[in-house]
Amino acid sequence: MLVNLKTVIDIAEKGNFAIPAFNVYNMETVMGALKAAEEMRAPVIMQVYPRLMKEEAGYFLAPVIKAAAEKATVPVCFHLDHGPSELETTRSIRYGATGIMLDGSTLPFEDNIALTKRVVDTCSYLDIQVEGELGHVGTTADSDMDEFTTPEDAKRFVEETGVTCLAVAVGTAHGRYKKPPKLDIERIKEIRKATGNAALVLHGGSGVPDEEIKKAVAAGIRKMNFATDICYAFLDCCLEELQKPDRTVAIDNFMKKPIEAVKDFCITRIKLVGADGRA
Ligand code: 13P
């Protein structure tokens, strides 16, 4: 069933685990994530990058995600990932998103609060909740990954914006790591405490060692993002299939294995964050 962000986060808080948030890019990645969620009886989030909501692609992809969520027998939230402005957040709501991320992490602190609060207020009229970001989670190509979230700023940010989820910078980055990251687990605990147990989000889940993810979830991470590894699961399988001399060219049949590859990857992450059997 299609549910809002608060519904899945409440389930995670009650059970002390994290909801896996899978970035999806096309119908096949949606199908892979959905199959995994159903098989594992897991509540999940399917999220999309904001560029998809700006391009024509969003017009076609959003109905696929909505249809998958509505067909699902487990709770599925359709979430915008890293919305930079009200253009993308508003358009995503029109396309049917039930969760919104407003990422103002590169703005000055006060501007981030003001913009995030505006989006929280608008979304509240529609029973949609918002994820904000404080302390910038960059990419693995960035040289500087030191802009960690402080508990004091997080407290003020959560109080003044009213966000349901807060993405924090505690050592992760988006993309493929050159060496496995070490997370600031104590900082996660401190931010949790300072914010009165705000639901914290960890971006950049691809390539983070399993043990680090487990510790982060135990410390209070309630939404765990995976994107890059979904792309690799899908594309590596396509490349492998393309090498086979007896490969099929009927695209629907060809895609069966890549869909399974995405499903298999998502199952490993669902189990890792403790979301299996929680739906
Ligand atoms: P990765 O691409 O590193 O898995 O990050 C996912 C993410 O945080 C999406 O916002």
PDB file of C-alpha atoms and ligand atoms in Angstrom:
ATOM      1  CA  MET A   1       0.000   0.000   0.000  1.00  0.00           C
ATOM      2  CA  LEU A   2       1.087   3.537  -0.704  1.00  0.00           C
ATOM      3  CA  VAL A   3       1.746   5.270   2.613  1.00  0.00           C
ATOM      4  CA  ASN A   4       3.317   8.526   3.739  1.00  0.00           C
ATOM      5  CA  LEU A   5       6.764   9.031   5.265  1.00  0.00           C
ATOM      6  CA  LYS A   6       5.473   9.212   8.847  1.00  0.00           C
ATOM      7  CA  THR A   7       3.790   5.801   8.531  1.00  0.00           C
ATOM      8  CA  VAL A   8       7.007   3.958   7.655  1.00  0.00           C
ATOM      9  CA  ILE A   9       9.119   5.957  10.103  1.00  0.00           C
ATOM     10  CA  ASP A  10       6.671   5.179  12.941  1.00  0.00           C
ATOM     11  CA  ILE A  11       7.054   1.459  12.169  1.00  0.00           C
ATOM     12  CA  ALA A  12      10.850   1.842  12.296  1.00  0.00           C
ATOM     13  CA  GLU A  13      10.760   3.746  15.600  1.00  0.00           C
ATOM     14  CA  LYS A  14       8.506   1.147  17.180  1.00  0.00           C
ATOM     15  CA  GLY A  15      10.775  -1.701  16.093  1.00  0.00           C
ATOM     16  CA  ASN A  16      14.162   0.034  16.506  1.00  0.00           C
ATOM     17  CA  PHE A  17      15.330  -0.592  12.963  1.00  0.00           C
ATOM     18  CA  ALA A  18      15.787   1.435   9.751  1.00  0.00           C
ATOM     19  CA  ILE A  19      13.560   1.628   6.692  1.00  0.00           C
ATOM     20  CA  PRO A  20      15.643   0.892   3.582  1.00  0.00           C
ATOM     21  CA  ALA A  21      15.267   3.688   1.028  1.00  0.00           C
ATOM     22  CA  PHE A  22      16.028   2.453  -2.474  1.00  0.00           C
ATOM     23  CA  ASN A  23      16.683   4.910  -5.294  1.00  0.00           C
ATOM     24  CA  VAL A  24      14.812   3.807  -8.401  1.00  0.00           C
ATOM     25  CA  TYR A  25      15.466   4.906 -11.963  1.00  0.00           C
ATOM     26  CA  ASN A  26      13.172   2.982 -14.269  1.00  0.00           C
ATOM     27  CA  MET A  27      10.405   0.394 -14.226  1.00  0.00           C
ATOM     28  CA  GLU A  28      12.850  -2.483 -13.760  1.00  0.00           C
ATOM     29  CA  THR A  29      14.506  -1.066 -10.640  1.00  0.00           C
ATOM     30  CA  VAL A  30      11.029  -0.354  -9.214  1.00  0.00           C
ATOM     31  CA  MET A  31      10.048  -3.977  -9.903  1.00  0.00           C
ATOM     32  CA  GLY A  32      13.219  -5.327  -8.301  1.00  0.00           C
ATOM     33  CA  ALA A  33      12.747  -3.254  -5.145  1.00  0.00           C
ATOM     34  CA  LEU A  34       9.059  -4.149  -4.949  1.00  0.00           C
ATOM     35  CA  LYS A  35       9.721  -7.887  -5.305  1.00  0.00           C
ATOM     36  CA  ALA A  36      12.310  -7.689  -2.515  1.00  0.00           C
ATOM     37  CA  ALA A  37       9.939  -5.804  -0.199  1.00  0.00           C
ATOM     38  CA  GLU A  38       7.121  -8.273  -0.821  1.00  0.00           C
ATOM     39  CA  GLU A  39       9.291 -11.340  -0.396  1.00  0.00           C
ATOM     40  CA  MET A  40      10.828 -10.010   2.825  1.00  0.00           C
ATOM     41  CA  ARG A  41       7.538  -8.555   4.173  1.00  0.00           C
ATOM     42  CA  ALA A  42       9.384  -5.268   4.650  1.00  0.00           C
ATOM     43  CA  PRO A  43       8.180  -1.652   4.730  1.00  0.00           C
ATOM     44  CA  VAL A  44      10.304   0.293   2.213  1.00  0.00           C
ATOM     45  CA  ILE A  45      10.834   3.689   0.667  1.00  0.00           C
ATOM     46  CA  MET A  46      11.271   4.088  -3.098  1.00  0.00           C
ATOM     47  CA  GLN A  47      12.893   7.400  -3.850  1.00  0.00           C
ATOM     48  CA  VAL A  48      13.905   9.369  -6.930  1.00  0.00           C
ATOM     49  CA  TYR A  49      16.537  11.969  -7.644  1.00  0.00           C
ATOM     50  CA  PRO A  50      15.160  15.464  -8.254  1.00  0.00           C
ATOM     51  CA  ARG A  51      16.474  15.604 -11.825  1.00  0.00           C
ATOM     52  CA  LEU A  52      13.880  12.966 -12.692  1.00  0.00           C
ATOM     53  CA  MET A  53      11.169  15.284 -11.442  1.00  0.00           C
ATOM     54  CA  LYS A  54      12.482  18.105 -13.601  1.00  0.00           C
ATOM     55  CA  GLU A  55      12.827  16.041 -16.748  1.00  0.00           C
ATOM     56  CA  GLU A  56      10.108  14.400 -18.777  1.00  0.00           C
ATOM     57  CA  ALA A  57      11.185  11.070 -17.228  1.00  0.00           C
ATOM     58  CA  GLY A  58       9.398  11.890 -13.982  1.00  0.00           C
ATOM     59  CA  TYR A  59       6.111  12.148 -15.828  1.00  0.00           C
ATOM     60  CA  PHE A  60       6.469   8.483 -16.820  1.00  0.00           C
ATOM     61  CA  LEU A  61       8.346   7.094 -13.803  1.00  0.00           C
ATOM     62  CA  ALA A  62       6.101   8.516 -11.076  1.00  0.00           C
ATOM     63  CA  PRO A  63       3.003   6.560 -12.200  1.00  0.00           C
ATOM     64  CA  VAL A  64       5.110   3.359 -12.248  1.00  0.00           C
ATOM     65  CA  ILE A  65       6.218   3.927  -8.640  1.00  0.00           C
ATOM     66  CA  LYS A  66       2.688   4.818  -7.571  1.00  0.00           C
ATOM     67  CA  ALA A  67       1.248   1.719  -9.247  1.00  0.00           C
ATOM     68  CA  ALA A  68       3.883  -0.482  -7.590  1.00  0.00           C
ATOM     69  CA  ALA A  69       3.211   1.034  -4.160  1.00  0.00           C
ATOM     70  CA  GLU A  70      -0.553   0.731  -4.542  1.00  0.00           C
ATOM     71  CA  LYS A  71      -0.262  -2.896  -5.641  1.00  0.00           C
ATOM     72  CA  ALA A  72       2.113  -3.761  -2.783  1.00  0.00           C
ATOM     73  CA  THR A  73       0.859  -5.707   0.212  1.00  0.00           C
ATOM     74  CA  VAL A  74       3.561  -4.015   2.340  1.00  0.00           C
ATOM     75  CA  PRO A  75       3.845  -0.282   3.178  1.00  0.00           C
ATOM     76  CA  VAL A  76       5.694   1.662   0.470  1.00  0.00           C
ATOM     77  CA  CYS A  77       6.467   5.396   0.644  1.00  0.00           C
ATOM     78  CA  PHE A  78       7.164   7.270  -2.623  1.00  0.00           C
ATOM     79  CA  HIS A  79       9.794   9.832  -1.676  1.00  0.00           C
ATOM     80  CA  LEU A  80      11.612  12.686  -3.408  1.00  0.00           C
ATOM     81  CA  ASP A  81      15.362  12.486  -2.705  1.00  0.00           C
ATOM     82  CA  HIS A  82      17.454  15.682  -2.350  1.00  0.00           C
ATOM     83  CA  GLY A  83      14.845  18.175  -3.523  1.00  0.00           C
ATOM     84  CA  PRO A  84      16.809  21.418  -3.929  1.00  0.00           C
ATOM     85  CA  SER A  85      13.892  23.837  -4.218  1.00  0.00           C
ATOM     86  CA  GLU A  86      10.152  24.247  -4.133  1.00  0.00           C
ATOM     87  CA  LEU A  87       9.994  23.602  -7.871  1.00  0.00           C
ATOM     88  CA  GLU A  88      10.967  19.943  -7.419  1.00  0.00           C
ATOM     89  CA  THR A  89       9.104  19.434  -4.138  1.00  0.00           C
ATOM     90  CA  THR A  90       5.846  20.852  -5.508  1.00  0.00           C
ATOM     91  CA  ARG A  91       6.122  18.948  -8.758  1.00  0.00           C
ATOM     92  CA  SER A  92       6.824  15.717  -6.908  1.00  0.00           C
ATOM     93  CA  ILE A  93       3.709  16.137  -4.806  1.00  0.00           C
ATOM     94  CA  ARG A  94       1.723  16.667  -7.984  1.00  0.00           C
ATOM     95  CA  TYR A  95       3.235  13.439  -9.345  1.00  0.00           C
ATOM     96  CA  GLY A  96       2.078  11.582  -6.234  1.00  0.00           C
ATOM     97  CA  ALA A  97       5.052  11.555  -3.852  1.00  0.00           C
ATOM     98  CA  THR A  98       4.099  10.833  -0.227  1.00  0.00           C
ATOM     99  CA  GLY A  99       7.412  11.896   1.290  1.00  0.00           C
ATOM    100  CA  ILE A 100       9.620  14.859   0.429  1.00  0.00           C
ATOM    101  CA  MET A 101      13.260  15.617   1.060  1.00  0.00           C
ATOM    102  CA  LEU A 102      14.217  19.263   0.992  1.00  0.00           C
ATOM    103  CA  ASP A 103      17.996  19.415   0.904  1.00  0.00           C
ATOM    104  CA  GLY A 104      19.099  22.873   1.957  1.00  0.00           C
ATOM    105  CA  SER A 105      22.412  21.605   3.332  1.00  0.00           C
ATOM    106  CA  THR A 106      24.537  23.823   1.087  1.00  0.00           C
ATOM    107  CA  LEU A 107      22.641  26.969   2.155  1.00  0.00           C
ATOM    108  CA  PRO A 108      23.581  29.119   5.134  1.00  0.00           C
ATOM    109  CA  PHE A 109      22.041  27.656   8.328  1.00  0.00           C
ATOM    110  CA  GLU A 110      19.267  30.255   8.683  1.00  0.00           C
ATOM    111  CA  ASP A 111      18.296  29.960   4.998  1.00  0.00           C
ATOM    112  CA  ASN A 112      18.208  26.162   5.273  1.00  0.00           C
ATOM    113  CA  ILE A 113      15.841  26.469   8.257  1.00  0.00           C
ATOM    114  CA  ALA A 114      13.600  29.003   6.482  1.00  0.00           C
ATOM    115  CA  LEU A 115      13.272  27.043   3.218  1.00  0.00           C
ATOM    116  CA  THR A 116      12.830  23.677   4.945  1.00  0.00           C
ATOM    117  CA  LYS A 117      10.147  25.097   7.234  1.00  0.00           C
ATOM    118  CA  ARG A 118       8.257  26.543   4.277  1.00  0.00           C
ATOM    119  CA  VAL A 119       8.191  23.124   2.602  1.00  0.00           C
ATOM    120  CA  VAL A 120       7.211  21.392   5.876  1.00  0.00           C
ATOM    121  CA  ASP A 121       4.270  23.806   6.233  1.00  0.00           C
ATOM    122  CA  THR A 122       3.056  23.270   2.655  1.00  0.00           C
ATOM    123  CA  CYS A 123       3.418  19.499   2.931  1.00  0.00           C
ATOM    124  CA  SER A 124       1.522  19.458   6.239  1.00  0.00           C
ATOM    125  CA  TYR A 125      -1.655  20.564   4.429  1.00  0.00           C
ATOM    126  CA  LEU A 126      -1.374  17.400   2.348  1.00  0.00           C
ATOM    127  CA  ASP A 127      -0.429  14.902   5.090  1.00  0.00           C
ATOM    128  CA  ILE A 128       3.048  14.560   3.598  1.00  0.00           C
ATOM    129  CA  GLN A 129       6.168  14.716   5.755  1.00  0.00           C
ATOM    130  CA  VAL A 130       9.601  16.120   5.119  1.00  0.00           C
ATOM    131  CA  GLU A 131      13.209  15.006   5.462  1.00  0.00           C
ATOM    132  CA  GLY A 132      15.699  17.841   5.910  1.00  0.00           C
ATOM    133  CA  GLU A 133      19.488  17.761   5.743  1.00  0.00           C
ATOM    134  CA  LEU A 134      21.942  19.486   8.019  1.00  0.00           C
ATOM    135  CA  GLY A 135      25.706  19.165   7.630  1.00  0.00           C
ATOM    136  CA  HIS A 136      26.390  18.401   4.009  1.00  0.00           C
ATOM    137  CA  VAL A 137      26.680  14.778   2.807  1.00  0.00           C
ATOM    138  CA  GLY A 138      28.823  15.184  -0.308  1.00  0.00           C
ATOM    139  CA  THR A 139      30.047  12.709  -2.890  1.00  0.00           C
ATOM    140  CA  THR A 140      32.989  10.317  -2.638  1.00  0.00           C
ATOM    141  CA  ALA A 141      34.775  12.536  -5.197  1.00  0.00           C
ATOM    142  CA  ASP A 142      34.827  15.461  -2.712  1.00  0.00           C
ATOM    143  CA  SER A 143      38.186  16.000  -1.032  1.00  0.00           C
ATOM    144  CA  ASP A 144      36.617  17.410   2.133  1.00  0.00           C
ATOM    145  CA  MET A 145      34.129  15.274   4.065  1.00  0.00           C
ATOM    146  CA  ASP A 146      34.491  17.079   7.389  1.00  0.00           C
ATOM    147  CA  GLU A 147      31.309  19.110   7.548  1.00  0.00           C
ATOM    148  CA  PHE A 148      29.713  16.921  10.212  1.00  0.00           C
ATOM    149  CA  THR A 149      26.355  17.729  11.811  1.00  0.00           C
ATOM    150  CA  THR A 150      26.566  19.062  15.359  1.00  0.00           C
ATOM    151  CA  PRO A 151      23.999  18.038  18.005  1.00  0.00           C
ATOM    152  CA  GLU A 152      23.340  21.695  18.933  1.00  0.00           C
ATOM    153  CA  ASP A 153      22.525  22.753  15.366  1.00  0.00           C
ATOM    154  CA  ALA A 154      20.468  19.602  14.823  1.00  0.00           C
ATOM    155  CA  LYS A 155      18.350  20.394  17.899  1.00  0.00           C
ATOM    156  CA  ARG A 156      17.588  23.909  16.652  1.00  0.00           C
ATOM    157  CA  PHE A 157      16.978  22.716  13.091  1.00  0.00           C
ATOM    158  CA  VAL A 158      14.487  20.028  14.122  1.00  0.00           C
ATOM    159  CA  GLU A 159      12.655  22.327  16.552  1.00  0.00           C
ATOM    160  CA  GLU A 160      12.350  25.240  14.150  1.00  0.00           C
ATOM    161  CA  THR A 161      11.528  23.355  10.940  1.00  0.00           C
ATOM    162  CA  GLY A 162       9.323  20.537  12.254  1.00  0.00           C
ATOM    163  CA  VAL A 163      10.941  17.947   9.958  1.00  0.00           C
ATOM    164  CA  THR A 164       9.967  14.299  10.435  1.00  0.00           C
ATOM    165  CA  CYS A 165      13.413  13.013   9.394  1.00  0.00           C
ATOM    166  CA  LEU A 166      16.860  14.542   9.519  1.00  0.00           C
ATOM    167  CA  ALA A 167      19.718  13.507   7.220  1.00  0.00           C
ATOM    168  CA  VAL A 168      23.010  13.873   9.054  1.00  0.00           C
ATOM    169  CA  ALA A 169      26.657  14.051   8.021  1.00  0.00           C
ATOM    170  CA  VAL A 170      28.529  11.512  10.129  1.00  0.00           C
ATOM    171  CA  GLY A 171      31.132  10.108   7.720  1.00  0.00           C
ATOM    172  CA  THR A 172      29.285   8.836   4.653  1.00  0.00           C
ATOM    173  CA  ALA A 173      29.262  10.183   1.080  1.00  0.00           C
ATOM    174  CA  HIS A 174      27.359   9.414  -2.115  1.00  0.00           C
ATOM    175  CA  GLY A 175      28.988   7.108  -4.672  1.00  0.00           C
ATOM    176  CA  ARG A 176      31.706   4.447  -4.568  1.00  0.00           C
ATOM    177  CA  TYR A 177      34.197   4.852  -1.719  1.00  0.00           C
ATOM    178  CA  LYS A 178      37.916   4.571  -2.399  1.00  0.00           C
ATOM    179  CA  LYS A 179      38.270   3.042   1.045  1.00  0.00           C
ATOM    180  CA  PRO A 180      35.461   1.937   3.348  1.00  0.00           C
ATOM    181  CA  PRO A 181      34.231   4.811   5.553  1.00  0.00           C
ATOM    182  CA  LYS A 182      34.274   4.802   9.325  1.00  0.00           C
ATOM    183  CA  LEU A 183      31.168   6.366  10.816  1.00  0.00           C
ATOM    184  CA  ASP A 184      30.970   8.667  13.829  1.00  0.00           C
ATOM    185  CA  ILE A 185      28.578   6.447  15.774  1.00  0.00           C
ATOM    186  CA  GLU A 186      28.854   8.508  18.981  1.00  0.00           C
ATOM    187  CA  ARG A 187      27.745  11.580  17.058  1.00  0.00           C
ATOM    188  CA  ILE A 188      24.626   9.742  15.840  1.00  0.00           C
ATOM    189  CA  LYS A 189      23.754   8.938  19.476  1.00  0.00           C
ATOM    190  CA  GLU A 190      24.405  12.526  20.562  1.00  0.00           C
ATOM    191  CA  ILE A 191      22.257  13.985  17.771  1.00  0.00           C
ATOM    192  CA  ARG A 192      19.477  11.544  18.615  1.00  0.00           C
ATOM    193  CA  LYS A 193      19.584  12.607  22.241  1.00  0.00           C
ATOM    194  CA  ALA A 194      19.813  16.350  21.527  1.00  0.00           C
ATOM    195  CA  THR A 195      16.865  16.267  19.100  1.00  0.00           C
ATOM    196  CA  GLY A 196      14.566  14.259  21.382  1.00  0.00           C
ATOM    197  CA  ASN A 197      14.975  11.165  19.227  1.00  0.00           C
ATOM    198  CA  ALA A 198      14.422  12.682  15.772  1.00  0.00           C
ATOM    199  CA  ALA A 199      14.356   9.992  13.050  1.00  0.00           C
ATOM    200  CA  LEU A 200      17.837  10.245  11.576  1.00  0.00           C
ATOM    201  CA  VAL A 201      18.724   9.388   7.991  1.00  0.00           C
ATOM    202  CA  LEU A 202      21.998   8.044   6.667  1.00  0.00           C
ATOM    203  CA  HIS A 203      22.779   8.862   3.041  1.00  0.00           C
ATOM    204  CA  GLY A 204      25.543   7.190   1.040  1.00  0.00           C
ATOM    205  CA  GLY A 205      24.791   3.605   2.092  1.00  0.00           C
ATOM    206  CA  SER A 206      26.533   1.922  -0.876  1.00  0.00           C
ATOM    207  CA  GLY A 207      29.852   0.406   0.173  1.00  0.00           C
ATOM    208  CA  VAL A 208      29.517   1.137   3.883  1.00  0.00           C
ATOM    209  CA  PRO A 209      30.688  -1.995   5.754  1.00  0.00           C
ATOM    210  CA  ASP A 210      27.759  -4.017   7.099  1.00  0.00           C
ATOM    211  CA  GLU A 211      29.014  -3.764  10.685  1.00  0.00           C
ATOM    212  CA  GLU A 212      29.075   0.053  10.478  1.00  0.00           C
ATOM    213  CA  ILE A 213      25.508   0.101   9.163  1.00  0.00           C
ATOM    214  CA  LYS A 214      24.365  -2.180  11.981  1.00  0.00           C
ATOM    215  CA  LYS A 215      25.989   0.100  14.571  1.00  0.00           C
ATOM    216  CA  ALA A 216      24.441   3.190  12.947  1.00  0.00           C
ATOM    217  CA  VAL A 217      20.966   1.632  13.066  1.00  0.00           C
ATOM    218  CA  ALA A 218      21.461   0.645  16.714  1.00  0.00           C
ATOM    219  CA  ALA A 219      22.497   4.269  17.421  1.00  0.00           C
ATOM    220  CA  GLY A 220      19.280   5.702  15.942  1.00  0.00           C
ATOM    221  CA  ILE A 221      19.351   5.738  12.135  1.00  0.00           C
ATOM    222  CA  ARG A 222      15.757   5.159  10.983  1.00  0.00           C
ATOM    223  CA  LYS A 223      16.087   5.584   7.185  1.00  0.00           C
ATOM    224  CA  MET A 224      19.031   4.106   5.293  1.00  0.00           C
ATOM    225  CA  ASN A 225      19.660   5.148   1.680  1.00  0.00           C
ATOM    226  CA  PHE A 226      21.053   2.978  -1.117  1.00  0.00           C
ATOM    227  CA  ALA A 227      21.476   4.182  -4.701  1.00  0.00           C
ATOM    228  CA  THR A 228      24.857   3.505  -6.356  1.00  0.00           C
ATOM    229  CA  ASP A 229      24.863  -0.212  -5.542  1.00  0.00           C
ATOM    230  CA  ILE A 230      21.408  -0.593  -7.087  1.00  0.00           C
ATOM    231  CA  CYS A 231      22.790   0.867 -10.318  1.00  0.00           C
ATOM    232  CA  TYR A 232      25.721  -1.542 -10.255  1.00  0.00           C
ATOM    233  CA  ALA A 233      23.517  -4.544  -9.457  1.00  0.00           C
ATOM    234  CA  PHE A 234      21.350  -3.681 -12.453  1.00  0.00           C
ATOM    235  CA  LEU A 235      24.045  -2.657 -14.941  1.00  0.00           C
ATOM    236  CA  ASP A 236      26.567  -5.398 -14.085  1.00  0.00           C
ATOM    237  CA  CYS A 237      23.872  -7.962 -14.731  1.00  0.00           C
ATOM    238  CA  CYS A 238      22.933  -6.305 -18.061  1.00  0.00           C
ATOM    239  CA  LEU A 239      26.589  -6.324 -19.141  1.00  0.00           C
ATOM    240  CA  GLU A 240      26.993  -9.970 -18.181  1.00  0.00           C
ATOM    241  CA  GLU A 241      23.852 -10.945 -20.070  1.00  0.00           C
ATOM    242  CA  LEU A 242      24.985  -8.999 -23.139  1.00  0.00           C
ATOM    243  CA  GLN A 243      28.150 -11.140 -23.333  1.00  0.00           C
ATOM    244  CA  LYS A 244      26.122 -14.316 -23.752  1.00  0.00           C
ATOM    245  CA  PRO A 245      25.883 -15.495 -27.382  1.00  0.00           C
ATOM    246  CA  ASP A 246      22.397 -16.929 -26.814  1.00  0.00           C
ATOM    247  CA  ARG A 247      20.994 -13.780 -25.209  1.00  0.00           C
ATOM    248  CA  THR A 248      17.472 -12.760 -26.018  1.00  0.00           C
ATOM    249  CA  VAL A 249      16.810  -9.420 -27.684  1.00  0.00           C
ATOM    250  CA  ALA A 250      13.199  -9.156 -26.529  1.00  0.00           C
ATOM    251  CA  ILE A 251      13.705  -6.434 -23.961  1.00  0.00           C
ATOM    252  CA  ASP A 252      11.030  -7.642 -21.545  1.00  0.00           C
ATOM    253  CA  ASN A 253      12.645 -11.084 -21.390  1.00  0.00           C
ATOM    254  CA  PHE A 254      16.167  -9.668 -21.299  1.00  0.00           C
ATOM    255  CA  MET A 255      15.248  -7.518 -18.261  1.00  0.00           C
ATOM    256  CA  LYS A 256      14.121 -10.463 -16.138  1.00  0.00           C
ATOM    257  CA  LYS A 257      17.627 -11.166 -14.821  1.00  0.00           C
ATOM    258  CA  PRO A 258      18.559  -7.525 -14.076  1.00  0.00           C
ATOM    259  CA  ILE A 259      15.261  -7.195 -12.169  1.00  0.00           C
ATOM    260  CA  GLU A 260      16.230 -10.277 -10.130  1.00  0.00           C
ATOM    261  CA  ALA A 261      19.706  -8.807  -9.535  1.00  0.00           C
ATOM    262  CA  VAL A 262      18.149  -5.638  -8.086  1.00  0.00           C
ATOM    263  CA  LYS A 263      15.789  -7.765  -6.008  1.00  0.00           C
ATOM    264  CA  ASP A 264      18.652  -9.869  -4.615  1.00  0.00           C
ATOM    265  CA  PHE A 265      20.658  -6.765  -3.688  1.00  0.00           C
ATOM    266  CA  CYS A 266      17.652  -5.119  -2.005  1.00  0.00           C
ATOM    267  CA  ILE A 267      16.987  -8.283   0.008  1.00  0.00           C
ATOM    268  CA  THR A 268      20.499  -8.162   1.482  1.00  0.00           C
ATOM    269  CA  ARG A 269      19.980  -4.514   2.556  1.00  0.00           C
ATOM    270  CA  ILE A 270      16.477  -5.159   3.946  1.00  0.00           C
ATOM    271  CA  LYS A 271      17.923  -7.880   6.170  1.00  0.00           C
ATOM    272  CA  LEU A 272      20.929  -5.754   7.127  1.00  0.00           C
ATOM    273  CA  VAL A 273      18.842  -2.853   8.470  1.00  0.00           C
ATOM    274  CA  GLY A 274      16.430  -5.223  10.239  1.00  0.00           C
ATOM    275  CA  ALA A 275      13.370  -4.416   8.110  1.00  0.00           C
ATOM    276  CA  ASP A 276      12.488  -8.014   7.181  1.00  0.00           C
ATOM    277  CA  GLY A 277       9.223  -9.312   8.632  1.00  0.00           C
ATOM    278  CA  ARG A 278       8.159  -5.870   9.902  1.00  0.00           C
ATOM    279  CA  ALA A 279       5.272  -5.242   7.512  1.00  0.00           C
TER     280      ALA A 279
HETATM  281  P1  13P B   1      24.741   5.909  -2.466  1.00  0.00           P
HETATM  282  O1  13P B   1      24.607   6.194  -3.920  1.00  0.00           O
HETATM  283  O2  13P B   1      26.121   6.135  -1.978  1.00  0.00           O
HETATM  284  O3  13P B   1      24.191   4.581  -2.075  1.00  0.00           O
HETATM  285  O4  13P B   1      23.854   7.014  -1.700  1.00  0.00           O
HETATM  286  C1  13P B   1      22.464   6.927  -1.750  1.00  0.00           C
HETATM  287  C2  13P B   1      21.838   8.141  -1.217  1.00  0.00           C
HETATM  288  O5  13P B   1      22.141   8.593  -0.142  1.00  0.00           O
HETATM  289  C3  13P B   1      20.795   8.768  -2.031  1.00  0.00           C
HETATM  290  O6  13P B   1      20.438  10.012  -1.556  1.00  0.00           O
END
